[in-house]
Rosetta silent file (secondary structure, phi, psi, omega in degrees, C-alpha in Angstrom):
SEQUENCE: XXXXXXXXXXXXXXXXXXXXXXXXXXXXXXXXXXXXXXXXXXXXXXXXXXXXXXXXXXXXXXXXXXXXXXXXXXXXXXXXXXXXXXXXXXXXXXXXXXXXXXXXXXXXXXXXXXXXXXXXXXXXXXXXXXXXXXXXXXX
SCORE:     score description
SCORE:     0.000 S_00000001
   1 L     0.000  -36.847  173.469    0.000    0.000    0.000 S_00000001
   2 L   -55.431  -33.457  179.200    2.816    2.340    0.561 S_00000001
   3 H   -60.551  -14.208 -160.662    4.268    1.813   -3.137 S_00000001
   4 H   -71.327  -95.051 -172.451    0.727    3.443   -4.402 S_00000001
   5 H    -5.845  -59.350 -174.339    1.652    7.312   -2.755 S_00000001
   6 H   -59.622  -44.833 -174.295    5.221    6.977   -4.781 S_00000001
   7 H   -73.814  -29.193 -175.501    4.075    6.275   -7.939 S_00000001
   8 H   -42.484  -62.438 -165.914    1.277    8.580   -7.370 S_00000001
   9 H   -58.845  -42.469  173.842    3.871   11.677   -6.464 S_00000001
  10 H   -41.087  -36.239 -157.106    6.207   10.030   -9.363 S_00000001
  11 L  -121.259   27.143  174.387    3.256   10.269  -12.238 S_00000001
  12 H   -79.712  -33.578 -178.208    2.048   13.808  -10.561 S_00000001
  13 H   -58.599  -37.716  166.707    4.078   15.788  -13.297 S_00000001
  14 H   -52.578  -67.048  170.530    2.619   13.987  -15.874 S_00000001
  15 H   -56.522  -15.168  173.573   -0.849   14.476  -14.680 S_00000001
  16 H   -99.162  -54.610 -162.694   -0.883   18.039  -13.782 S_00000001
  17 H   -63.653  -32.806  168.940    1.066   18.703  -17.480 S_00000001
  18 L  -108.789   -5.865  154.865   -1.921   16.914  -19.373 S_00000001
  19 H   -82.965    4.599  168.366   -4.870   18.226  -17.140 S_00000001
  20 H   -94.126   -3.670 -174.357   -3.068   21.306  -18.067 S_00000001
  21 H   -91.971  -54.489 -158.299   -2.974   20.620  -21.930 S_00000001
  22 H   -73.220  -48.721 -172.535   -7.048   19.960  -21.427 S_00000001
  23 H   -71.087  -66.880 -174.394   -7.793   22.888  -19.762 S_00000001
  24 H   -67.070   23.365 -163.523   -6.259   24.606  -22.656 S_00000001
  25 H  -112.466  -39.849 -172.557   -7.318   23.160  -25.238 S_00000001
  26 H   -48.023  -56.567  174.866  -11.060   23.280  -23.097 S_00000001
  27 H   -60.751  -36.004  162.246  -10.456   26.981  -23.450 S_00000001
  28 H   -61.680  -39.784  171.852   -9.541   27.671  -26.942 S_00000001
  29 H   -43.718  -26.537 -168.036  -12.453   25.723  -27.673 S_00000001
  30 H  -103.582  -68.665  -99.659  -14.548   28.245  -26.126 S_00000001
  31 L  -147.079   94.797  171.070  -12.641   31.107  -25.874 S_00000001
  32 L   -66.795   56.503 -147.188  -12.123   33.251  -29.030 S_00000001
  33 L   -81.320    2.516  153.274   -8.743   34.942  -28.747 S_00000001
  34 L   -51.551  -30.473 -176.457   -9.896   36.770  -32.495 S_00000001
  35 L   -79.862  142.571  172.349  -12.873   38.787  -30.525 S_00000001
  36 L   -73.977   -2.493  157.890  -12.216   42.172  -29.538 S_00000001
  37 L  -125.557   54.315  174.525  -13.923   41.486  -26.454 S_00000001
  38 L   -58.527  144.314 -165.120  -11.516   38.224  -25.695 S_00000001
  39 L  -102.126  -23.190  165.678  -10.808   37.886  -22.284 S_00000001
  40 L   -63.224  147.647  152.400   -7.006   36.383  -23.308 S_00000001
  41 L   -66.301  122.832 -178.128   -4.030   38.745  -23.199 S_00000001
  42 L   -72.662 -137.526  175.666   -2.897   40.298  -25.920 S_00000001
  43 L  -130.642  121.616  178.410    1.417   40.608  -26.102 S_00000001
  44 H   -75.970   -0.034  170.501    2.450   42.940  -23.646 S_00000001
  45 H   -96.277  -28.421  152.327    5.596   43.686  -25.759 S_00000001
  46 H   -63.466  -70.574 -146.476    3.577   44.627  -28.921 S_00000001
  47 H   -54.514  -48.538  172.164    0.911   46.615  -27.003 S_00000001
  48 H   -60.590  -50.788 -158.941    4.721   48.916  -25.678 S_00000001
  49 H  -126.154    8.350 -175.178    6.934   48.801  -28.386 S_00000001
  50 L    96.543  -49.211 -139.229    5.107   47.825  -31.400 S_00000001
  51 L  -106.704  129.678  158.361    7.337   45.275  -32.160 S_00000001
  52 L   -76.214  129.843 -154.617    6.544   41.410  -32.199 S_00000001
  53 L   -99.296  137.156 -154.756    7.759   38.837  -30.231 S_00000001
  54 L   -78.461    7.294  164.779    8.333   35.278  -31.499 S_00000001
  55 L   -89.516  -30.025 -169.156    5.299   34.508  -29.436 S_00000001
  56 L   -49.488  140.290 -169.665    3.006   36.823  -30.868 S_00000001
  57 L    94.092   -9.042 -164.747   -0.017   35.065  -32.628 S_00000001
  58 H   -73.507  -55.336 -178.748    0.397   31.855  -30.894 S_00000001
  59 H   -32.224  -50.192  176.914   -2.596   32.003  -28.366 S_00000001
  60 H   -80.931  -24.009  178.027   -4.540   32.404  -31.694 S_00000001
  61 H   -60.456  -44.720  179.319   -2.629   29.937  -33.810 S_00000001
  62 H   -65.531  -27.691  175.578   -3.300   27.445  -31.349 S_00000001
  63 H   -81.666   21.343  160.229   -7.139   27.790  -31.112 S_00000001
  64 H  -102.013  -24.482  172.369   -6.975   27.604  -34.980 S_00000001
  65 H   -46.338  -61.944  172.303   -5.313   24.259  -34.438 S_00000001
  66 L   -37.678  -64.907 -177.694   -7.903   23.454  -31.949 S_00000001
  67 L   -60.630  -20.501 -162.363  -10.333   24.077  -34.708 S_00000001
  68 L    62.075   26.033  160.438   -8.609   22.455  -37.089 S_00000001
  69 L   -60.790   86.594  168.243   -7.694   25.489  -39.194 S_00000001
  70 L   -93.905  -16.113  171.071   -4.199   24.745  -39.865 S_00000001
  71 H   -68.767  -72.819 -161.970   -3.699   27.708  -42.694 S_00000001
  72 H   -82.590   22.940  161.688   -4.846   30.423  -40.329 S_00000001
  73 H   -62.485  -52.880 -168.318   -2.570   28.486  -37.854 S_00000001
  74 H   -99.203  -14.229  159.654    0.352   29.169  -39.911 S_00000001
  75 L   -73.120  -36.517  166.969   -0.697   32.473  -40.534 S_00000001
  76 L   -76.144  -33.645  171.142   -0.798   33.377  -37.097 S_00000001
  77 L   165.814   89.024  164.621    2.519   31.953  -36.412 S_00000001
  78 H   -14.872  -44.671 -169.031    4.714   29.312  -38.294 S_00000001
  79 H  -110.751   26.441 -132.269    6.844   28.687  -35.852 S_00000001
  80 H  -118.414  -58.604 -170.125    4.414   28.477  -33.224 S_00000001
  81 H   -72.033  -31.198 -161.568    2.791   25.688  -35.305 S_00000001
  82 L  -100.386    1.709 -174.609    5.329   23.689  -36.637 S_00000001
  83 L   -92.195  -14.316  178.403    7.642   23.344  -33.216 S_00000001
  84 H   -40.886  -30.879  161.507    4.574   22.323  -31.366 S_00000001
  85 H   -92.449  -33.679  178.236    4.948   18.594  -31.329 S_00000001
  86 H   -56.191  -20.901  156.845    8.741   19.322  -30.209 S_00000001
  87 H   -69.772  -36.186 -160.985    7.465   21.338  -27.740 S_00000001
  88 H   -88.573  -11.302  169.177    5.116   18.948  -26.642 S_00000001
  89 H   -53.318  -54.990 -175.169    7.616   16.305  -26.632 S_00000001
  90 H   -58.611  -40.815  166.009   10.229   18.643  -24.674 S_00000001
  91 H   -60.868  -65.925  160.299    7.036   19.035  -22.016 S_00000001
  92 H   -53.496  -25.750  144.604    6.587   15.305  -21.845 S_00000001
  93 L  -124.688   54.651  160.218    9.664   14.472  -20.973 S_00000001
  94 L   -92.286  -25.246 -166.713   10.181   17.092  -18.414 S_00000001
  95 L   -74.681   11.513  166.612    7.071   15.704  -16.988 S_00000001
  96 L    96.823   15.862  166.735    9.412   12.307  -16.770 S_00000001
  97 L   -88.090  111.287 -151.863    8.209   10.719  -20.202 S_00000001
  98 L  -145.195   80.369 -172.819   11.438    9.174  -21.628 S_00000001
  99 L   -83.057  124.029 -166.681   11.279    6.544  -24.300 S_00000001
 100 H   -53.167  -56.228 -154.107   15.140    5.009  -24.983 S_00000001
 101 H   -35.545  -48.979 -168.098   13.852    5.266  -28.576 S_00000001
 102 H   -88.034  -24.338 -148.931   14.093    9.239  -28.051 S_00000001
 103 L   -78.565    2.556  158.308   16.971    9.486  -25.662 S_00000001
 104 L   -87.363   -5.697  179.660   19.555   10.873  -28.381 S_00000001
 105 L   -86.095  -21.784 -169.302   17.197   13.474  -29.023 S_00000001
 106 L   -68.060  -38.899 -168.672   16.793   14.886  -25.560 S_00000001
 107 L   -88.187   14.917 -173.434   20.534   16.135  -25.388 S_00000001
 108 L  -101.945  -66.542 -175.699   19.702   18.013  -28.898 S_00000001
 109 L   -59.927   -2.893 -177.366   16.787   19.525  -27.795 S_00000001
 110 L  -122.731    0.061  176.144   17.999   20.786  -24.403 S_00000001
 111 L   -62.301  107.905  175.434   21.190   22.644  -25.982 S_00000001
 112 H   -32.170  -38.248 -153.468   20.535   26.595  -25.199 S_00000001
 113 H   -89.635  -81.780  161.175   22.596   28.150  -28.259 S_00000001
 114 H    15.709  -77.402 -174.942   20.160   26.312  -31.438 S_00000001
 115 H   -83.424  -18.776  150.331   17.096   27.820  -29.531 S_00000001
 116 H   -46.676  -59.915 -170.664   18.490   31.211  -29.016 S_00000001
 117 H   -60.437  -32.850 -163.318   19.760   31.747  -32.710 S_00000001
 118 H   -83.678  -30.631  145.240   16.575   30.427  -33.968 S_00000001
 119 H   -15.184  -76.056 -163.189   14.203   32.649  -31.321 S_00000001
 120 H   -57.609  -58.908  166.360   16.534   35.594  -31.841 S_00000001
 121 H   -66.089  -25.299 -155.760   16.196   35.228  -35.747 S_00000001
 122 H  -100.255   -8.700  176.837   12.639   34.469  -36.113 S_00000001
 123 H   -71.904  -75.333 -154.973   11.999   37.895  -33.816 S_00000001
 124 H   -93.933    8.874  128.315   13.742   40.286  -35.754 S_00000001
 125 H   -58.010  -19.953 -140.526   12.579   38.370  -39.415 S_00000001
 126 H  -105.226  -20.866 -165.715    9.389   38.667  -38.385 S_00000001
 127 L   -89.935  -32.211  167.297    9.694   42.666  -37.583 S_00000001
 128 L   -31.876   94.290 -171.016   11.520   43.194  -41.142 S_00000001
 129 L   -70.466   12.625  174.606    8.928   45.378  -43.123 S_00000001
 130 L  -137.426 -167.458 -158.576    9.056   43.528  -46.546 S_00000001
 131 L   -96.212  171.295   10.985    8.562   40.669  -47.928 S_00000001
 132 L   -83.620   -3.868 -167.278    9.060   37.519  -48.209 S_00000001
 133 L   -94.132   31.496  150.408    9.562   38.076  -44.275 S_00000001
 134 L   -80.986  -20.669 -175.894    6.213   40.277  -43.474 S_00000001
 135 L   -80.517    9.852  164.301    3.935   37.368  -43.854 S_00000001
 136 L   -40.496  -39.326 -171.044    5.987   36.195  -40.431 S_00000001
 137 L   -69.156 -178.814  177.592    3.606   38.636  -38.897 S_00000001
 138 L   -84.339  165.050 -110.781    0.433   37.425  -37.391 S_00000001
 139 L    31.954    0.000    0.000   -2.540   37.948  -39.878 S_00000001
């Protein structure tokens, strides 16, 4: 009876990290972050400086995902959409999901400099006022 509590506390990361995927998915479902009287946050770094942030658009890409809109998905934000199973893979195994199958991938995916340059670049392409890098922007 004692082993149950360990695994419990063991599989808690997991389980808060997918009732937290649910609730947000429950909300996009719902939850319009297109309406003008949306109750999500807009990007507090556009609404000061103008300027986008390599997050901006996601909150809406993903509820077109949710919808199954993947063109205004990718409109809202490319890179939003396509790292999204690599994110959720990098979330599953923080939450202690670790398949050997994967385990050369983990030390790829946790290197710092990769996701800087590509952050760092996709910010200032996205801010670039002509094409081909304006459709970068959210709309």
């Amino acid at each position: 009876m004692s082993a149950l509590p360990a695994r419990w506390l063991q599989a808690l990361p997991t389980l808060l990290l997918a009732l937290g995927g649910l609730v947000a998915v429950a909300v996009l479902l719902h939850v319009d972050p297109n309406a003008a009287d949306s109750p999500l946050p807009g990007c507090p770094l556009t609404w000061m400086t103008g300027l986008l942030c390599p997050g901006c658009g996601s909150t809406r890409a993903l509820h077109a995902l949710v919808h199954g809109d993947l063109g205004h998905a990718m409109a809202m934000n490319p890179l939003a959409v396509l790292l999204s199973p690599v994110l959720v893979l990098m979330a599953l195994n923080a939450a202690g999901w670790q398949p050997p199958a994967l385990a050369g991938l983990w030390p790829r995916l946790a290197a710092p400099l990769p996701w800087l340059v590509l952050l760092v670049g996709y910010w200032i392409a996205r801010n670039l006022p002509w094409w081909p890098f304006t459709w970068l922007a959210p709309g």
